[in-house]
Amino acid sequence: MSGLFISFEGNDGAGKTTQAKLFKEYLEGCGYSVRLFREPGGTEISEKIREIILDNENYKMKHMTEALLYAAARCQLVYEGILPALKGGQIVICDRFLDSSLVYQGVGRGLGIDVVKDINSYATGGIMPDLTFFLHLDFSEALSRKNYQHELDRMENQKAYFHNRVYKGFMELAESEKERIVTIEADKKPEIIAEEIADYFNYFVGSRGL
Ligand code: TMP
């Protein structure tokens, strides 16, 4: 099978990171060669940009600056990490990708989805995941899970109405791109969710003859 690009999306605390890791283990157990990246991050430069974006001291950051920084981190990851791995026939799992910018910056910050798409067309060269798992969990429940894990960063610290807009933005996006985005109900035990994701993946590769 040639390379396959799969992303995980959802509100902060919905469980993407756990599921992306479990999915990597599952795929490796099936014999696939897999790369797992996170966004923003995944390369040395992108991780440095991540620190700037999430630093609570940077509360003066303009929304457009934020959108451009996410795009810059993504650009580096696409050309240094994702494209070479796909060319090498690997499965790439990304813990967030462009959809997060469309929803957090486009909808949450109010920059508009088209503006954020435009910026990112330079950053990604148009590459999009073949398949996206959207972990659906009510934004307030998701965020309260985060509270237990660590001190909240600049994005997590945004007000509830911001996270609610993000939540609604994800649901609208998932509704409008049903071909690519699969909604997974995330209010279950991690093992159950992981099984559903693996089942869908097997259906996906089977139905496409991959
Ligand atoms: P993470 O906690 O999933 O690693 O993501 C870091 C934060 O960055 C999270 O609050 C979501 C946010 N984010 C955006 O606002 N736009 C983006 O394009 C990405 C990738 C993440």
Tab-separated table of C-alpha atoms in Angstrom, residues 7-10 39 74 96-107 113 116-117 120 128-129 131-134 166 169-170 173-174 177 180-181:
chain	number	residue	atom	x	y	z
A	7	SER	CA	-5.577	12.908	11.090
A	8	PHE	CA	-7.270	13.104	14.485
A	9	GLU	CA	-9.309	16.178	15.400
A	10	GLY	CA	-11.463	17.387	18.255
A	39	GLU	CA	0.396	19.761	15.469
A	74	ARG	CA	2.467	23.191	9.589
A	96	ARG	CA	-4.475	17.651	14.417
A	97	PHE	CA	-3.971	19.228	10.990
A	98	LEU	CA	-5.562	21.979	8.894
A	99	ASP	CA	-9.100	21.345	10.211
A	100	SER	CA	-7.935	22.622	13.608
A	101	SER	CA	-6.904	25.936	12.061
A	102	LEU	CA	-10.164	26.208	10.119
A	103	VAL	CA	-12.123	25.714	13.303
A	104	TYR	CA	-9.976	27.380	16.008
A	105	GLN	CA	-8.740	30.369	13.989
A	106	GLY	CA	-11.410	30.500	11.263
A	107	VAL	CA	-14.462	29.984	13.482
A	113	ILE	CA	-12.654	29.757	7.128
A	116	VAL	CA	-7.489	30.515	6.958
A	117	LYS	CA	-7.717	28.193	3.952
A	120	ASN	CA	-2.654	27.469	4.581
A	128	MET	CA	-5.079	17.025	2.986
A	129	PRO	CA	-5.623	13.865	5.042
A	131	LEU	CA	-9.188	10.191	6.401
A	132	THR	CA	-9.932	12.184	9.551
A	133	PHE	CA	-11.284	10.905	12.847
A	134	PHE	CA	-13.205	13.620	14.676
A	166	VAL	CA	-14.712	25.556	18.240
A	169	GLY	CA	-17.209	24.571	14.183
A	170	PHE	CA	-15.945	20.991	14.275
A	173	LEU	CA	-17.073	20.849	9.331
A	174	ALA	CA	-17.652	17.136	9.970
A	177	GLU	CA	-17.146	16.740	4.710
A	180	ARG	CA	-13.345	12.364	4.707
A	181	ILE	CA	-14.317	13.098	8.310
